[in-house]
Coordinates of C-alpha atoms in Angstrom, one line a residue:
X1 CA -2.1 9.3 -14.9
X2 CA 1.4 9.6 -13.5
X3 CA 3.9 6.8 -13.0
X4 CA 6.0 7.1 -9.9
X5 CA 9.0 4.8 -9.4
X6 CA 10.8 4.6 -6.1
X7 CA 14.1 2.7 -5.6
X8 CA 16.5 2.2 -2.8
X9 CA 18.4 5.4 -3.7
X10 CA 15.2 7.4 -3.2
X11 CA 14.8 5.9 0.3
X12 CA 18.4 6.8 1.1
X13 CA 17.5 10.4 0.3
X14 CA 14.8 10.0 3.0
X15 CA 17.7 8.8 5.3
X16 CA 16.5 5.2 5.5
X17 CA 17.9 1.9 4.4
X18 CA 15.3 -0.7 3.3
X19 CA 16.7 -3.9 2.0
X20 CA 13.4 -5.2 0.6
X21 CA 11.1 -2.6 -0.9
X22 CA 8.2 -5.1 -1.3
X23 CA 8.5 -5.9 2.4
X24 CA 8.2 -2.2 3.2
X25 CA 4.4 -2.6 2.8
X26 CA 4.4 -4.6 6.1
X27 CA 6.0 -1.8 8.1
X28 CA 2.8 0.1 9.1
X29 CA -0.1 -0.9 11.3
X30 CA -3.0 -0.5 8.9
X31 CA -5.6 -3.2 9.4
X32 CA -5.9 -4.0 5.6
X33 CA -3.8 -7.2 5.7
X34 CA -4.5 -8.3 9.3
X35 CA -7.7 -10.3 8.4
X36 CA -5.6 -12.3 6.0
X37 CA -2.7 -13.3 8.3
X38 CA -3.9 -16.9 8.2
X39 CA -3.4 -17.0 4.4
X40 CA -0.1 -15.0 4.5
X41 CA 1.4 -17.3 7.1
X42 CA 1.6 -20.0 4.4
X43 CA 4.2 -18.0 2.4
X44 CA 6.8 -17.6 5.2
X45 CA 9.2 -20.4 6.2
X46 CA 7.6 -23.1 8.4
X47 CA 9.9 -22.3 11.3
X48 CA 8.4 -18.8 11.4
X49 CA 4.8 -19.9 11.4
X50 CA 2.5 -20.1 14.5
X51 CA 4.2 -17.3 16.4
X52 CA 1.5 -14.7 16.4
X53 CA 0.5 -11.7 14.2
X54 CA 3.3 -9.3 15.2
X55 CA 6.0 -11.8 14.5
X56 CA 4.4 -12.8 11.2
X57 CA 4.2 -9.2 10.0
X58 CA 7.9 -8.8 10.8
X59 CA 8.7 -12.1 9.0
X60 CA 6.7 -11.0 5.9
X61 CA 8.8 -7.8 5.7
X62 CA 11.9 -10.0 4.9
X63 CA 10.4 -12.8 2.9
X64 CA 8.1 -11.0 0.4
X65 CA 9.5 -11.0 -3.1
X66 CA 6.8 -9.0 -4.7
X67 CA 3.4 -7.4 -4.1
X68 CA 0.9 -6.1 -6.6
X69 CA -2.4 -4.3 -6.0
X70 CA -5.1 -2.8 -8.2
X71 CA -8.8 -2.4 -7.8
X72 CA -9.5 -6.1 -8.2
X73 CA -7.2 -7.3 -5.4
X74 CA -3.8 -7.8 -3.9
X75 CA -1.2 -10.5 -4.7
X76 CA 1.7 -11.2 -2.3
X77 CA 4.5 -13.5 -3.4
X78 CA 7.5 -15.0 -1.6
X79 CA 10.0 -17.8 -2.5
X80 CA 7.5 -20.3 -1.0
X81 CA 4.3 -19.3 -2.8
X82 CA 1.8 -16.6 -3.4
X83 CA -1.4 -15.4 -1.8
X84 CA -4.2 -13.6 -3.8
X85 CA -6.6 -11.5 -1.8
X86 CA -9.5 -10.6 -4.1
X87 CA -11.5 -7.5 -3.5
X88 CA -14.7 -9.5 -2.9
X89 CA -13.0 -11.4 0.0
X90 CA -11.8 -8.2 1.5
X91 CA -15.2 -6.6 1.3
X92 CA -16.8 -9.7 2.8
X93 CA -14.5 -9.7 5.8
X94 CA -14.9 -5.9 6.3
X95 CA -18.7 -6.3 6.1
X96 CA -18.6 -8.9 8.9
X97 CA -16.6 -6.6 11.2
X98 CA -18.0 -3.2 10.2
X99 CA -21.5 -3.7 8.7
X100 CA -22.3 0.0 8.2
X101 CA -18.9 0.9 6.6
X102 CA -19.0 1.9 2.9
X103 CA -16.6 -0.8 1.7
X104 CA -17.5 -0.2 -1.9
X105 CA -15.5 3.0 -1.8
X106 CA -12.2 1.3 -0.7
X107 CA -9.2 2.0 -2.8
X108 CA -7.1 -1.2 -2.3
X109 CA -3.8 0.1 -3.8
X110 CA -4.1 3.3 -1.7
X111 CA -4.8 1.4 1.4
X112 CA -1.8 -0.9 0.7
X113 CA 0.4 2.2 0.2
X114 CA -0.7 3.5 3.7
X115 CA 0.7 0.3 5.2
X116 CA 4.2 1.2 4.1
X117 CA 6.5 3.0 6.5
X118 CA 7.2 6.8 6.7
X119 CA 10.3 6.4 4.5
X120 CA 8.3 5.3 1.5
X121 CA 5.8 8.1 2.1
X122 CA 8.6 10.7 2.3
X123 CA 10.4 9.4 -0.7
X124 CA 7.1 9.5 -2.7
X125 CA 6.4 13.1 -1.7
X126 CA 10.0 14.1 -2.6
X127 CA 10.0 12.3 -5.9
X128 CA 6.6 13.8 -6.9
X129 CA 8.0 17.2 -6.2
X130 CA 11.3 16.7 -8.0
X131 CA 10.2 14.7 -11.1
X132 CA 6.6 15.8 -11.6
X133 CA 6.6 19.2 -9.9
X134 CA 3.7 18.2 -7.8
X135 CA 3.7 19.5 -4.2
X136 CA 1.8 17.5 -1.7
X137 CA 0.8 19.6 1.4
X138 CA 2.6 19.0 4.7
X139 CA 1.0 17.0 7.4
X140 CA 0.9 13.2 8.0
X141 CA -2.9 12.9 7.8
X142 CA -3.2 15.1 4.7
X143 CA -0.5 13.1 2.9
X144 CA -2.0 9.8 3.9
X145 CA -5.4 11.0 2.6
X146 CA -4.0 12.1 -0.7
X147 CA -2.1 8.9 -1.4
X148 CA -5.0 6.8 -0.3
X149 CA -7.1 8.5 -3.0
X150 CA -4.6 8.8 -5.9
X151 CA -2.8 5.5 -5.9
X152 CA -4.5 3.5 -8.6
X153 CA -2.1 0.5 -8.9
X154 CA 1.0 -0.5 -7.0
X155 CA 3.7 -3.0 -7.8
X156 CA 6.8 -3.7 -5.8
X157 CA 9.7 -6.1 -5.8
X158 CA 12.8 -6.1 -3.7
X159 CA 14.4 -3.2 -5.5
X160 CA 11.7 -1.0 -6.9
X161 CA 8.2 0.3 -6.1
X162 CA 6.1 1.5 -9.1
X163 CA 2.8 3.3 -8.6
X164 CA 0.2 4.6 -11.0
X165 CA -1.2 7.9 -9.6
X166 CA -4.4 9.6 -10.7
X167 CA -4.3 13.2 -9.6
X168 CA -7.8 13.7 -11.1
X169 CA -9.2 11.8 -8.2
X170 CA -8.4 14.5 -5.8
X171 CA -11.4 16.7 -4.8
X172 CA -9.4 19.8 -5.1
X173 CA -10.6 22.7 -7.3
X174 CA -14.2 21.5 -7.5
X175 CA -16.9 24.0 -6.6
X176 CA -18.1 23.5 -3.0
X177 CA -20.8 20.9 -2.8
X178 CA -20.0 19.3 -6.1
X179 CA -19.3 15.6 -6.5
X180 CA -17.7 13.3 -9.1
X181 CA -21.1 13.0 -10.7
X182 CA -21.3 16.7 -11.4

């Protein structure tokens, strides 16, 4: 297991200024959080509620104080309150919309990482290379796949992102046709 810490200086290296690193997880368009917008709306100021999903995602970017994710769920906190999204609730909502989808294989921290913007992705790739001498192949889809698989837990506050990465989860180096059960 590798611990990767990203701070605002790392993002400056990716030529981006982000004032709230926890809010950076509301920069992307991944559908992970969208089914929970009704719950998340309760943790933004009242004058910013009821304006639609796009506005709410933007408001969350500035008002989130911390976010944590592991296999059991996601917790999002602001000055106003906190929202817990348990894995079971996410699976239930996914099952309603996509009944044939294999929701049991979802990696919640990895999916949450995918919601962050390109600057967080670039800083993560760069820091893995510099600190841990791990080279992630080029290509947006390849990098997104790799991070979706290896991020085991994620914590972020306004100044720091901390991720636990499990490089053993990558299917690299296994004989063709083998599985995790081999």
